[in-house]
Structures are given as structure tokens and as C-alpha cells.
Short mmCIF file of C-alpha atoms and ligand atoms in Angstrom, two decimals:
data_model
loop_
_atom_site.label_atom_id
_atom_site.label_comp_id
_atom_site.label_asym_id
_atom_site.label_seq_id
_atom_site.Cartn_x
_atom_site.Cartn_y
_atom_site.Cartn_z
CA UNK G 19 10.33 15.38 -8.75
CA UNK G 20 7.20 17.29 -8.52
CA UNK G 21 5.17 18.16 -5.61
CA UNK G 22 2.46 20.09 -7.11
CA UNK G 23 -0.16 19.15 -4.64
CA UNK G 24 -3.96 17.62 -5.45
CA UNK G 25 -6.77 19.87 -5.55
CA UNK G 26 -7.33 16.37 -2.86
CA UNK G 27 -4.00 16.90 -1.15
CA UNK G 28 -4.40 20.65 -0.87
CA UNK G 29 -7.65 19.84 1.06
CA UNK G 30 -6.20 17.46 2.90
CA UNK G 31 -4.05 20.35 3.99
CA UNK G 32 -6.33 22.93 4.62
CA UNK G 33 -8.75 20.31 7.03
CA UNK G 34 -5.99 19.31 9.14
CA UNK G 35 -4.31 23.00 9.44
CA UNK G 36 -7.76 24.37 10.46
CA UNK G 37 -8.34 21.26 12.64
CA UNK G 38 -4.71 22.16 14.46
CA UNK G 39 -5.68 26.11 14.78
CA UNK G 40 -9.09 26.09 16.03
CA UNK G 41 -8.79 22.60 18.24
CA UNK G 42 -5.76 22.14 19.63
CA UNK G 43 -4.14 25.26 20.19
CA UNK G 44 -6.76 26.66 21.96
CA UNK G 45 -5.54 23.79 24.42
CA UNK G 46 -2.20 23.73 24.45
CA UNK G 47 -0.91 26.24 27.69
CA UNK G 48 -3.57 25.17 29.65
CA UNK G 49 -2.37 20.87 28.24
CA UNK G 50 1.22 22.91 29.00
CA UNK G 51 0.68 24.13 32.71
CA UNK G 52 -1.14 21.04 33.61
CA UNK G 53 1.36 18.58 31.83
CA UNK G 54 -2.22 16.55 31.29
CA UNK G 55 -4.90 16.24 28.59
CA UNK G 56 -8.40 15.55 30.33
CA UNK G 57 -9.97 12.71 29.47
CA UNK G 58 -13.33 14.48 28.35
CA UNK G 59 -11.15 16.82 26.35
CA UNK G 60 -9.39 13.41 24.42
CA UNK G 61 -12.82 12.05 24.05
CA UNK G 62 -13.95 15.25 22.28
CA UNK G 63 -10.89 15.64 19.80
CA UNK G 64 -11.09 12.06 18.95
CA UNK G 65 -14.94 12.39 18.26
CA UNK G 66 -14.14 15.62 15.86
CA UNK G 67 -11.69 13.45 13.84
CA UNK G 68 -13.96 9.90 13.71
CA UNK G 69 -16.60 12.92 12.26
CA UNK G 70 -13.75 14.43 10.03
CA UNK G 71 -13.13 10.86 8.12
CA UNK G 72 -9.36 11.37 9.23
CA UNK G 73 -9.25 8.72 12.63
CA UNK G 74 -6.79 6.48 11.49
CA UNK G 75 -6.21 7.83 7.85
CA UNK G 76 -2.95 5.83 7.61
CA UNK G 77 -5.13 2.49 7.25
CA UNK G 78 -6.34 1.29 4.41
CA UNK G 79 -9.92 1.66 3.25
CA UNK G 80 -10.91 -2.39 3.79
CA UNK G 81 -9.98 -2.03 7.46
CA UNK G 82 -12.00 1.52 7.68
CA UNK G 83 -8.96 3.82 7.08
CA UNK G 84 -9.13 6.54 4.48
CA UNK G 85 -6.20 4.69 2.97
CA UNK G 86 -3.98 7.37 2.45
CA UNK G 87 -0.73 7.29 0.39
CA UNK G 88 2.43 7.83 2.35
CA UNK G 89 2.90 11.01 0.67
CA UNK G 90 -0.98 12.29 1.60
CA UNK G 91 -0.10 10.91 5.06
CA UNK G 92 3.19 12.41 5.25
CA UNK G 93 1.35 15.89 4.26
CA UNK G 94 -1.31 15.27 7.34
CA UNK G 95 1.76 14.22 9.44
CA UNK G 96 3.02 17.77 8.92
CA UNK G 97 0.05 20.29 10.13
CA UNK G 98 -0.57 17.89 12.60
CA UNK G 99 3.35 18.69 13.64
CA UNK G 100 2.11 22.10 14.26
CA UNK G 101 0.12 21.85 17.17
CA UNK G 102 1.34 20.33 20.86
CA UNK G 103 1.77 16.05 20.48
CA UNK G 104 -0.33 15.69 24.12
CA UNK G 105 -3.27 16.90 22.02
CA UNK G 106 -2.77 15.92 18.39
CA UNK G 107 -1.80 12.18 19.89
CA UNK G 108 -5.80 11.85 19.82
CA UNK G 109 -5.89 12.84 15.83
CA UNK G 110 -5.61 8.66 16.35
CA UNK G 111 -3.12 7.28 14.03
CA UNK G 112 -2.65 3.58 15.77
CA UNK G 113 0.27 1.72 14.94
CA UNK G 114 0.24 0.17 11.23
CA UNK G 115 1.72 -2.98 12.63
CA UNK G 116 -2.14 -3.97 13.72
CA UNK G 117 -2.51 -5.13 10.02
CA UNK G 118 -0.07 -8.20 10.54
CA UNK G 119 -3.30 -9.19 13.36
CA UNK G 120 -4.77 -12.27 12.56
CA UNK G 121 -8.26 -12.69 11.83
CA UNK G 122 -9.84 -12.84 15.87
CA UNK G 123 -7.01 -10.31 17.01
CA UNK G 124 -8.78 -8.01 13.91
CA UNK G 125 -11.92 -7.80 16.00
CA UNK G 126 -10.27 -7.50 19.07
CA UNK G 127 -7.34 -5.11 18.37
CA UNK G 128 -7.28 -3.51 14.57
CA UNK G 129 -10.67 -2.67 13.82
CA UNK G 130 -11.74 -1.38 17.20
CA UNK G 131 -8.02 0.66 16.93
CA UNK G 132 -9.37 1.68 13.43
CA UNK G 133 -13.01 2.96 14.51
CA UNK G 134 -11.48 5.06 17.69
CA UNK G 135 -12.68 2.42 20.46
CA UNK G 136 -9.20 0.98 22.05
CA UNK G 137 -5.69 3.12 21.54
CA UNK G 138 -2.40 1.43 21.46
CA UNK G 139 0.90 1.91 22.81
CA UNK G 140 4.37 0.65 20.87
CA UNK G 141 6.19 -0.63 23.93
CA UNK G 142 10.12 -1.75 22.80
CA UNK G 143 12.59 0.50 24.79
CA UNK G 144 13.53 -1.24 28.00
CA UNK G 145 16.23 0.61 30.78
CA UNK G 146 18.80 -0.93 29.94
CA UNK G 147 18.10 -1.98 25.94
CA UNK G 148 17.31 1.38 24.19
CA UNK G 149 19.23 1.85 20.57
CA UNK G 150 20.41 -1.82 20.36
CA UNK G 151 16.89 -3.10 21.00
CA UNK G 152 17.95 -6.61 20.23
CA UNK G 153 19.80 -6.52 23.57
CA UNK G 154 16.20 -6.80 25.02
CA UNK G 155 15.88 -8.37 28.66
CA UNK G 156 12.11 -8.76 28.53
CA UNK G 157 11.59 -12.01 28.10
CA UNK G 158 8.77 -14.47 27.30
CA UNK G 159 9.07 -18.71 27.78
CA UNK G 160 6.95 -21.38 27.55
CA UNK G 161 5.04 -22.63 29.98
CA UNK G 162 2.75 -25.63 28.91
CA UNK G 163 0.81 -24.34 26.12
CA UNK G 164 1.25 -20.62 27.35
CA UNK G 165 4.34 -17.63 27.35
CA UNK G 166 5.09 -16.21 30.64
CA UNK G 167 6.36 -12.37 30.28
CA UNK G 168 8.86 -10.99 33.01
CA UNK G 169 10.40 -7.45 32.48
CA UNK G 170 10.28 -4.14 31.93
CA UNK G 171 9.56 -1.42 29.26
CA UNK G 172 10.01 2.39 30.01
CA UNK G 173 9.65 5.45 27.89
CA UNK G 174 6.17 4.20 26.70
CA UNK G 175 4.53 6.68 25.01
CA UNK G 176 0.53 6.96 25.37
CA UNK G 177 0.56 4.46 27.43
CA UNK G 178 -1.67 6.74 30.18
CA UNK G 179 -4.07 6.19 27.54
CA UNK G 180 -3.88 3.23 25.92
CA UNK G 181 -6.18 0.13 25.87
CA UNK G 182 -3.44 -2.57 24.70
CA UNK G 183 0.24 -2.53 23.98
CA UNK G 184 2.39 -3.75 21.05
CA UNK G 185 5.24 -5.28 23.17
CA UNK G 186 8.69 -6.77 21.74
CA UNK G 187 9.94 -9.34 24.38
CA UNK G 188 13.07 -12.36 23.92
CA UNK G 189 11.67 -15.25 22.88
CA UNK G 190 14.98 -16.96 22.72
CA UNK G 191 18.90 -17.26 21.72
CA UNK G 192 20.44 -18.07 18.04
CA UNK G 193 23.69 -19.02 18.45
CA UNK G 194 25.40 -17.05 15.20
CA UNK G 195 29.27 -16.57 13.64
CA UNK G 196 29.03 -12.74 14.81
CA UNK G 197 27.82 -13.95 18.54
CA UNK G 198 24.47 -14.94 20.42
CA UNK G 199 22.11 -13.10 18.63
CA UNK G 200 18.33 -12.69 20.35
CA UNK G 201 15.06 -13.95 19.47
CA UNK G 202 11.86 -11.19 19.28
CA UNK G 203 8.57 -11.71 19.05
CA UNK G 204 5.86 -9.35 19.24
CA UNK G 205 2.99 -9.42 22.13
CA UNK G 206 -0.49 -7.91 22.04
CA UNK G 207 -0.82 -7.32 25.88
CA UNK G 208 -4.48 -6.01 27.44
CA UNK G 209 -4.42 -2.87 29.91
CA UNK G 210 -5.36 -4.69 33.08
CA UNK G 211 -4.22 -8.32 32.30
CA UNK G 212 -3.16 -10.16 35.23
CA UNK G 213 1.03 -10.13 35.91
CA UNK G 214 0.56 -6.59 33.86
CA UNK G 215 0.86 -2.93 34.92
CA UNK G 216 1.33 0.49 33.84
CA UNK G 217 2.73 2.96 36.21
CA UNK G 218 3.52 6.63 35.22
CA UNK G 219 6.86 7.50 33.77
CA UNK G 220 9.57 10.43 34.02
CA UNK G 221 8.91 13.82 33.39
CA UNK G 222 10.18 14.98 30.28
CA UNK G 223 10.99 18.64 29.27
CA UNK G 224 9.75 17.58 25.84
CA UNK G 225 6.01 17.38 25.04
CA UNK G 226 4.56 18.07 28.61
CA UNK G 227 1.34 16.37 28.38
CA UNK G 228 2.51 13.60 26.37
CA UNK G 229 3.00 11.00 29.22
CA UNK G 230 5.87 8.62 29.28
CA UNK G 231 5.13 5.49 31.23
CA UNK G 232 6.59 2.54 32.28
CA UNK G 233 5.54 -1.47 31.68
CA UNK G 234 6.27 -3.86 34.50
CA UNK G 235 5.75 -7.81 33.80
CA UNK G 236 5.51 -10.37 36.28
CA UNK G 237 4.94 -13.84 35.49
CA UNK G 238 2.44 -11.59 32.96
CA UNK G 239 0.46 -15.17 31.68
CA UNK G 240 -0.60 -14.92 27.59
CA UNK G 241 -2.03 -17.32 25.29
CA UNK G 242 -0.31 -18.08 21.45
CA UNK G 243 -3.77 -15.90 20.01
CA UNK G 244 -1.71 -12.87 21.72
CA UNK G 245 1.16 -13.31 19.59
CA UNK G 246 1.22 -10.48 16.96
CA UNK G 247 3.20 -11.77 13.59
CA UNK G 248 5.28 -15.45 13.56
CA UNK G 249 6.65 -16.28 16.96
CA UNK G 250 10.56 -15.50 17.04
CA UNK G 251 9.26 -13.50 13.60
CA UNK G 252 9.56 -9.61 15.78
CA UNK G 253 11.81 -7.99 13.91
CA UNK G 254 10.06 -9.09 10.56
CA UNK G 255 6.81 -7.25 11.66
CA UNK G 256 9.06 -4.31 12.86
CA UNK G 257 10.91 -4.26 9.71
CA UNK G 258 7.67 -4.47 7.56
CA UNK G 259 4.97 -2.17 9.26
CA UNK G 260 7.69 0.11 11.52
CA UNK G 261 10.16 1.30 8.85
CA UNK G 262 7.88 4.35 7.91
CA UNK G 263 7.08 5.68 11.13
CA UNK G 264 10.16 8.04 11.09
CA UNK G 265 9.22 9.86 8.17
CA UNK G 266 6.06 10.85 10.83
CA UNK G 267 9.00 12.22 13.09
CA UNK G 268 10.10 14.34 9.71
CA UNK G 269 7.04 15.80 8.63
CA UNK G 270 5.89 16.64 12.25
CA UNK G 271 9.70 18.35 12.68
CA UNK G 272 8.73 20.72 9.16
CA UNK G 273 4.80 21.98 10.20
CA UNK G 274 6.23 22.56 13.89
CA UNK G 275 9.24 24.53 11.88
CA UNK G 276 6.96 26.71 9.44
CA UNK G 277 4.43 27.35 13.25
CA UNK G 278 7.71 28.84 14.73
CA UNK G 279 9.20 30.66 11.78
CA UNK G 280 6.31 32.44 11.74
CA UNK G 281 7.11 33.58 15.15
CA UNK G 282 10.61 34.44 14.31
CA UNK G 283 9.26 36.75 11.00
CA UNK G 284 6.23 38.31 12.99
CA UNK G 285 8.75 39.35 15.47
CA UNK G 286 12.08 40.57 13.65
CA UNK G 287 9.46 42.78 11.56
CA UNK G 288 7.78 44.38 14.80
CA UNK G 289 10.68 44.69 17.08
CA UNK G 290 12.15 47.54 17.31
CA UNK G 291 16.21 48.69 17.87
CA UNK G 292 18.09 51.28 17.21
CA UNK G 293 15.49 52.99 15.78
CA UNK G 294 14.64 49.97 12.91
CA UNK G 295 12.83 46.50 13.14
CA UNK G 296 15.43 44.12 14.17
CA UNK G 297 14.61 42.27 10.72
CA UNK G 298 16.85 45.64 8.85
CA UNK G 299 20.13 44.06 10.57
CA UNK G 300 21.88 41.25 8.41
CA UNK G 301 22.25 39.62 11.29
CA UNK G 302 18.82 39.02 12.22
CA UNK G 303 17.94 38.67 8.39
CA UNK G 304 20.08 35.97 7.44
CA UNK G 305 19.19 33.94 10.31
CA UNK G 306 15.70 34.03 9.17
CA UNK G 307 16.89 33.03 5.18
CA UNK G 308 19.21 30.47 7.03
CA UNK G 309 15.53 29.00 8.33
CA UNK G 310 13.76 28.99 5.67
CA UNK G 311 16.26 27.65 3.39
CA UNK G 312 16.59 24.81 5.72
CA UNK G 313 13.01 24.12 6.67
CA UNK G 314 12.21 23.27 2.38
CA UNK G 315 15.55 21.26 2.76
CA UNK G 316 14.06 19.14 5.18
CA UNK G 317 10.56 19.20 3.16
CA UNK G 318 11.38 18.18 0.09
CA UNK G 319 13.50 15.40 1.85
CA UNK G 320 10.63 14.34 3.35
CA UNK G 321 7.98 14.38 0.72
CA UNK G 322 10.53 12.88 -1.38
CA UNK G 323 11.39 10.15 1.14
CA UNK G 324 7.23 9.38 1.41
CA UNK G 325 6.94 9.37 -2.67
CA UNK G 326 9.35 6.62 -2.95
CA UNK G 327 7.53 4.38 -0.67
CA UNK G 328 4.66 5.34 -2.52
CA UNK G 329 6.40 4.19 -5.66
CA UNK G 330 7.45 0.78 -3.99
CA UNK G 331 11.02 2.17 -4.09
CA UNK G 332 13.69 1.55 -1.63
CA UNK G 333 13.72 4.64 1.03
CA UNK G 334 15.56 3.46 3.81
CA UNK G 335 18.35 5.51 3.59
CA UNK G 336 16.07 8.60 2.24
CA UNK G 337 14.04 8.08 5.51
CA UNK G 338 16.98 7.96 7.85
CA UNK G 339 18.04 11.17 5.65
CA UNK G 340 14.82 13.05 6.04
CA UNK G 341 14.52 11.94 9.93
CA UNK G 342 18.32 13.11 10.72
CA UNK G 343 18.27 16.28 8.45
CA UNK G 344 14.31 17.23 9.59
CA UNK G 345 15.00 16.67 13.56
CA UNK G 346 18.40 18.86 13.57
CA UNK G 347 16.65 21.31 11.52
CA UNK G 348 14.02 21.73 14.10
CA UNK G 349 16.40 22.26 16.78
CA UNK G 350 18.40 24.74 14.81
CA UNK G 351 15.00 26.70 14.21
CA UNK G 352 13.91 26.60 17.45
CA UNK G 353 17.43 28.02 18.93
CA UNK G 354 17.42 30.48 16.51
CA UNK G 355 13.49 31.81 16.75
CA UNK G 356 14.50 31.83 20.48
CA UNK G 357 17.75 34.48 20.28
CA UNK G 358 15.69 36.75 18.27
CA UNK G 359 13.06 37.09 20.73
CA UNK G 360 16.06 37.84 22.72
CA UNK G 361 14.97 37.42 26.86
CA UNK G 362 11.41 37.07 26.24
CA UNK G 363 12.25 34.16 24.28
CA UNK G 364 12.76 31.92 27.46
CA UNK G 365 9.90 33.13 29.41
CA UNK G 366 7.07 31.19 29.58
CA UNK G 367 5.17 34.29 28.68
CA UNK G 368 5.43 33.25 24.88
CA UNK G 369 5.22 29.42 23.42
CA UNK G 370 9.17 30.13 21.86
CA UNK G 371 10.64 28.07 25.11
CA UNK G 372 8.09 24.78 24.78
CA UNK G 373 8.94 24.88 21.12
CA UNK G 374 12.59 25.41 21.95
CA UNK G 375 12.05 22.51 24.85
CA UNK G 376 9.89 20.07 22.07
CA UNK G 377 12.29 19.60 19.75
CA UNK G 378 14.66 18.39 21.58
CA UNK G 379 13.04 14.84 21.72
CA UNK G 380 13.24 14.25 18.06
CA UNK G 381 17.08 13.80 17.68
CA UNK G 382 16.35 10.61 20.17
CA UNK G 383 12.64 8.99 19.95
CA UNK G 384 12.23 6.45 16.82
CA UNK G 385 16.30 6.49 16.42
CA UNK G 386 18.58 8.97 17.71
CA UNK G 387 20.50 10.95 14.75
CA UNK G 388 23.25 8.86 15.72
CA UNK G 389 21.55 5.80 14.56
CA UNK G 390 19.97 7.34 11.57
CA UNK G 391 23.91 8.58 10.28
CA UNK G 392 24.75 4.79 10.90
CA UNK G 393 22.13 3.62 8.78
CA UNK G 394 22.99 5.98 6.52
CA UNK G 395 26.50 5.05 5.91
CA UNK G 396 25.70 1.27 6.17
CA UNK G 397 23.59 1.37 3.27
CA UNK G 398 26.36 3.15 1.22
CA UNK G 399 29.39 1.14 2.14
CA UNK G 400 27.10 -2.33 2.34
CA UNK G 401 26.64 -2.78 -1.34
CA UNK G 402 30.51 -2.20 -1.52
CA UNK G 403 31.10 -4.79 1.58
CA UNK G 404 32.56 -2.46 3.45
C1 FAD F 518 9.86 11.02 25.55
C2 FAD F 518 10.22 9.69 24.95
C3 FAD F 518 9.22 8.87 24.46
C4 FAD F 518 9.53 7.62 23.91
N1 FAD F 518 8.52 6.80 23.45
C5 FAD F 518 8.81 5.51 23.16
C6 FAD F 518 7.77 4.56 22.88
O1 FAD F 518 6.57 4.91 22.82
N2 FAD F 518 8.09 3.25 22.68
C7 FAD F 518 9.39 2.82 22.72
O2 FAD F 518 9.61 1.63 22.55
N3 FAD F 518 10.40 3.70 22.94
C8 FAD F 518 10.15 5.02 23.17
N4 FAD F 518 11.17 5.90 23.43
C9 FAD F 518 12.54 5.41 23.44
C10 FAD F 518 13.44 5.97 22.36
O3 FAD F 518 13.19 5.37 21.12
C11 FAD F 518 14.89 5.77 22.87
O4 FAD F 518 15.08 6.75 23.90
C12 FAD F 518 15.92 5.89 21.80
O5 FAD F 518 15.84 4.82 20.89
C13 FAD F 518 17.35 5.94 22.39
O6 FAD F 518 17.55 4.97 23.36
P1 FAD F 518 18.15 5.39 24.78
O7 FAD F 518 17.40 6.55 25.28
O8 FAD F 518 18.20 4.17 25.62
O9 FAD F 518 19.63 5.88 24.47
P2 FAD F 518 20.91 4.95 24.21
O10 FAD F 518 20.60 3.91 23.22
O11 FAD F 518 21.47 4.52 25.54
O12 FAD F 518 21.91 5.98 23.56
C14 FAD F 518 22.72 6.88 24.31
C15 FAD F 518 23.62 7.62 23.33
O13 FAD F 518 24.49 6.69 22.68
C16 FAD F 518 24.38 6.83 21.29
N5 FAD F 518 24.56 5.55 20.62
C17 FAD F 518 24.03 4.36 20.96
N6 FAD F 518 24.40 3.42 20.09
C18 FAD F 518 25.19 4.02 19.18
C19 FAD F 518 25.88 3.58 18.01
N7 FAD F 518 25.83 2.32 17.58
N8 FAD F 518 26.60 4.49 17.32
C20 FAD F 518 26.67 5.79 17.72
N9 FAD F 518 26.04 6.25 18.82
C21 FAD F 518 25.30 5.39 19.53
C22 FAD F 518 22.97 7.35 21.06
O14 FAD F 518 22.86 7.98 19.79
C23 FAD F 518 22.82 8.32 22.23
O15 FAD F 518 23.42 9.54 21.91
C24 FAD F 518 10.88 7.19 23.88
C25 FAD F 518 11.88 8.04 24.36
C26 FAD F 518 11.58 9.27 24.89
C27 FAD F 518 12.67 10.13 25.40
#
């Protein structure tokens, strides 16, 4: 397979790499020490990108997207994975599962999403439901022609700055030969609507700045137009618009890689021990080939993972691959960039500890590796009814 890049993709590249270097780190300790993004500041980055043609580059061009391939996306994915996720969050790439909106929830959720008016938050993860998601205690019934929503998400990503949600709730029971098996259907829920409220989250160690909040519903009251996709028909818009996103976790996990090699070359050259740059001891120097080795492992597995959806192929086990094999990369980088700073590494004097601290969240968020190496195996052993 070849990768040669576009004169297009390599431009791609360069706009979104200088983008990341001149407008969000600039940002980032002050994002960092504040564990907050002002809102004038998200305003401002969101208004460089509408003016940059790249807000919502994932959609296609009939909806106002730059209609990117996954590959091209995958590529803007990874120097956007460079900079801190508080900032880049308001690059604005809203959930592709808008495009299963009907025609009125177009004009009220996907194209204002698409031009940079309304952000979304994914809301799926409950407290007690996170991995088997299908164990869901949200609920939604009927109640004369309406659904009344009771519940409660946490872990809600964006959701300090988010218009509207994308919320999976249990619409019901199947009775099946492997055990009751639960009904999903997806909700497009309004910041502000009555029985509805977003308080803030946890703090996380990972991503300071990137707020985790949690959903409460109570008796929340919504009309069939909210329903997003067939009622009962959730986990058929998940499957259809959701199966790419962790190639996003992937290509973020290689540009933040290739930010913090850097840091690990730039500083085994210049530091100085026994006389020689720490980079003249083989055990300093292999680390750093051990990286690098790694980090176009986890590239190509990537790229290779976006090309095949690109090609209409089958990737779900290439896109488990790429999200397990990318995400423990990260962390193995990170540790490693970290003992050859040496001390300095965990000070908060240098960014080495927030990248150390980052990458810990992308073994668990959109699948934990755990879940990716089970979808792994099943699709091997499935076709052999194992
Ligand atoms: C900072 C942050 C932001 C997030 N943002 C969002 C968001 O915007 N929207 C959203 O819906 N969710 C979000 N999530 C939720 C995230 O997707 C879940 O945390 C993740 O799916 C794991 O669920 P859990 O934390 O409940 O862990 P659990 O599912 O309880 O897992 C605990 C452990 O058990 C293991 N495990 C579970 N099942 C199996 C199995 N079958 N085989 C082997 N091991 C297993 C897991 O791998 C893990 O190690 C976010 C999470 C975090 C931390």
C-alpha cells in the first residue's frame, strides 16, 4: 500500500500543523493551569477554522463539509493530535451521526452543527453501563404521543459546551435465546429542555480543560421529531455513523507521539552525562529507535485502517487494530520521553508530565484496549464459529 501523500494531502498537512503551532499551543499551560478554555478564546479558534474551510471537514460537501476522505481526515485527525484536546475540541468536527437527521432535524441540528452555530455532545456511557452499553438504564417510554426520559449519563465529553446531545436511552426489552436483550434508540436532546440538565463532571488527570460532565433526566418530556434514526433502530445508527470514530483516537495517539518524540530527541542530544549527550549511551539510544519504530507501526496501521474505509472495505478489525496498537503506543512513548528527561520529566516545569498524564485516557474512551482485543479475536474466530 502506498501512502505517498497529495500535493492536496500534503497541504492539508501543513494548514492544520501550522494551525496547531501558532493557535493552540500558545494556549495550552495557561488551558492547563486553569483546567478551562474561555469562551471568547473557543469563539476565536472556531472562527479561524469556519475561515480556514476546515469546520467540520469530516462532512460531506452537500451538507457544507469539505467532504474529506477518511484517509485526508485521518491525516487532519493526526496534527490536530498534537496540540491539547480542550483547545483543538473547537477545530469542530461534530458527530457524523447528524447525517441520519431527518429533513427538519437538518435545519435544526446538522447544518447549524456543520456551519459552527450549535456543538454536540455524544452522550452513551451511564455509571453503571460503560463497556456493555446495551446494559443501559436510561430509559425512554411512551407517554401518549410523547417519550419520557429518566436517567443518567456521565463522562460526557464537551458537554460544558455543547448546544444539544446525541443520547442512547432503552426504549424497550427483546426477549432472545441468549437472554433479555435491550432496546436503543437514539435522542436529540436541547441544552435547557425542561426535565434536562447538565452539571459538571469529575476531574480527570487526562486532558485538563476538556470537561467531563454529567446528564441527569427527569421525566425529560420529547416529541417523536427528536428521535435521531428508527425508534428501537440505536445501535444501527451507532453501527453505521460511529464505527470510524476510533480511528480519530489512532491518528490523534501518532501526531501527539511524533510532538513528544521530538522532546525525547531534542533532549537525549543536549543533555549532558558523563561527559557525552545522554543520546551516546545504548541505553538512551535504543529507547528512542524503540519509539520511532513503534510510532510508523501505529501510522501505517492507521492510514491503512482509514484507506480501507475509503475503499468500501471491511476495517473493523483493522480499526480495533490501529486503536489498540496506536493508544498503547502512546503510553509507551510518553513513559519513555518521561525517564529520559529523568526528574525534570515530572515537573510541571516542562509539558513531558501532561503528555505522560494525556495518554492515559486513550486505552479507555471510545473502547478500552480490552474491548478492542475482543473485537479483534471475535472477528477471527467468528467466521470459524468459534
Ligand atoms: C475522560 C472521559 C471522557 C469520556 N467521554 C465520553 C463521551 O463523550 N461519551 C460517552 O458516551 N462516553 C464517554 N466516555 C466513556 C468511555 O467510553 C468509557 O469510560 C469506556 O467505554 C469504559 O467504560 P467504563 O469506564 O465504565 O469501564 P468498564 O466498562 O466498567 O470497564 C472496567 C474494566 O473492565 C474491563 N472490561 C469490561 N468488559 C470487559 C470484557 N468484556 N472483556 C475484558 N475486559 C472487560 C475494561 O476493559 C476495563 O478495564 C468517556 C470516558 C472518559 C474517562
Amino acid at each position: 500500500m502506498d501512502f505517498a501523500l497529495s500535493d492536496e494531502q500534503e497541504m492539508i498537512v501543513a494548514t492544520v500543523r501550522r494551525f496547531v503551532e501558532t493557535e493552540i499551543y500558545p494556549h495550552e499551560a495557561e488551558v492547563e493551569r486553569t483546567g478551562k478554555v474561555p469562551r471568547d478564546l473557543a469563539r476565536a479558534l472556531r472562527d479561524k477554522v469556519l475561515e480556514m474551510g476546515f469546520y467540520a471537514c469530516n462532512f460531506a460537501e452537500d451538507v457544507g463539509g469539505a467532504g474529506l476522505s477518511h484517509l485526508d481526515f485521518a491525516l487532519v485527525e493526526r496534527e490536530l493530535g498534537r496540540g491539547s484536546m480542550a483547545l483543538t475540541h473547537f477545530f469542530g468536527r461534530p458527530q457524523n451521526i447528524l447525517m441520519a437527521c431527518t429533513e427538519d432535524q437538518r435545519e435544526r441540528y446538522l447544518l447549524p452543527a456543520v456551519r459552527g452555530e450549535r456543538m454536540d455532545a455524544l452522550a452513551m456511557t451511564e455509571p453503571d453501563a460503560g463497556s456493555d452499553i446495551r446494559s443501559m438504564r436510561c430509559t425512554a417510554t411512551r407517554d401518549g404521543g410523547d417519550w419520557v426520559l429518566n436517567g443518567t449519563k456521565h463522562f460526557i465529553s464537551g458537554a460544558d459546551h455543547a448546544d444539544f446531545f446525541i443520547v442512547f436511552v432503552a426504549t424497550g426489552l427483546d426477549e432472545t435465546p441468549r437472554g433479555p436483550k435491550k432496546r436503543i434508540t437514539c435522542f436529540l436532546v436541547d441544552r435547557g429542555h425542561p426535565g434536562f440538565t447538565v452539571r459538571d463532571g469529575y476531574r480527570s488527570v487526562s486532558h485538563r480543560g476538556y470537561a467531563n460532565c454529567i446528564l441527569d433526566f427527569d421525566d425529560c418530556r420529547l416529541p417523536d421529531a427528536q428521535v435521531l434514526g428508527a425508534v428501537d433502530g440505536g445501535f444501527a445508527v451507532m453501527n453505521e455513523w460511529l464505527y470510524a470514530t476510533r480511528i480519530t483516537v489512532a491518528a490523534m495517539s501518532v501526531g501527539r507521539a511524533r510532538r513528544v518524540f521530538d522532546h525525547a530527541v531534542a533532549h537525549a542530544a543536549e543533555r549532558q552525562q558523563f561527559g557525552r549527550p545522554i543520546a551516546g549511551f545504548q541505553g538512551v539510544s535504543f529507547q528512542i529507535a524503540d519509539m520511532i519504530t513503534e510510532i510508523d507501526a501505529a501510522d501505517w496501521l492507521t492510514l491503512a485502517a482509514a484507506a480501507r474505509l475509503d475503499r468500501g472495505l471491511p476495517a473493523n478489525r483493522e480499526i480495533a487494530s490501529a486503536k489498540l496498537y496506536a493508544t498503547e503506543m502512546l503510553a509507551r512513548v510518553t513513559d519513555a520521553t518521561l525517564q529520559i528527561h529523568g526528574g525534570m520529566g515530572l515537573m510541571d516545569d516542562l509539558p513531558i508530565e501532561r503528555f505522560w498524564r494525556d495518554a492515559r485516557v486513550e486505552r479507555i474512551w471510545d473502547g478500552t484496549s480490552e474491548i478492542q482485543r475482543h473485537i479483534i479475536g471475535r472477528e477471527i474466530f467468528r467466521p470459524l464459529g468459534a
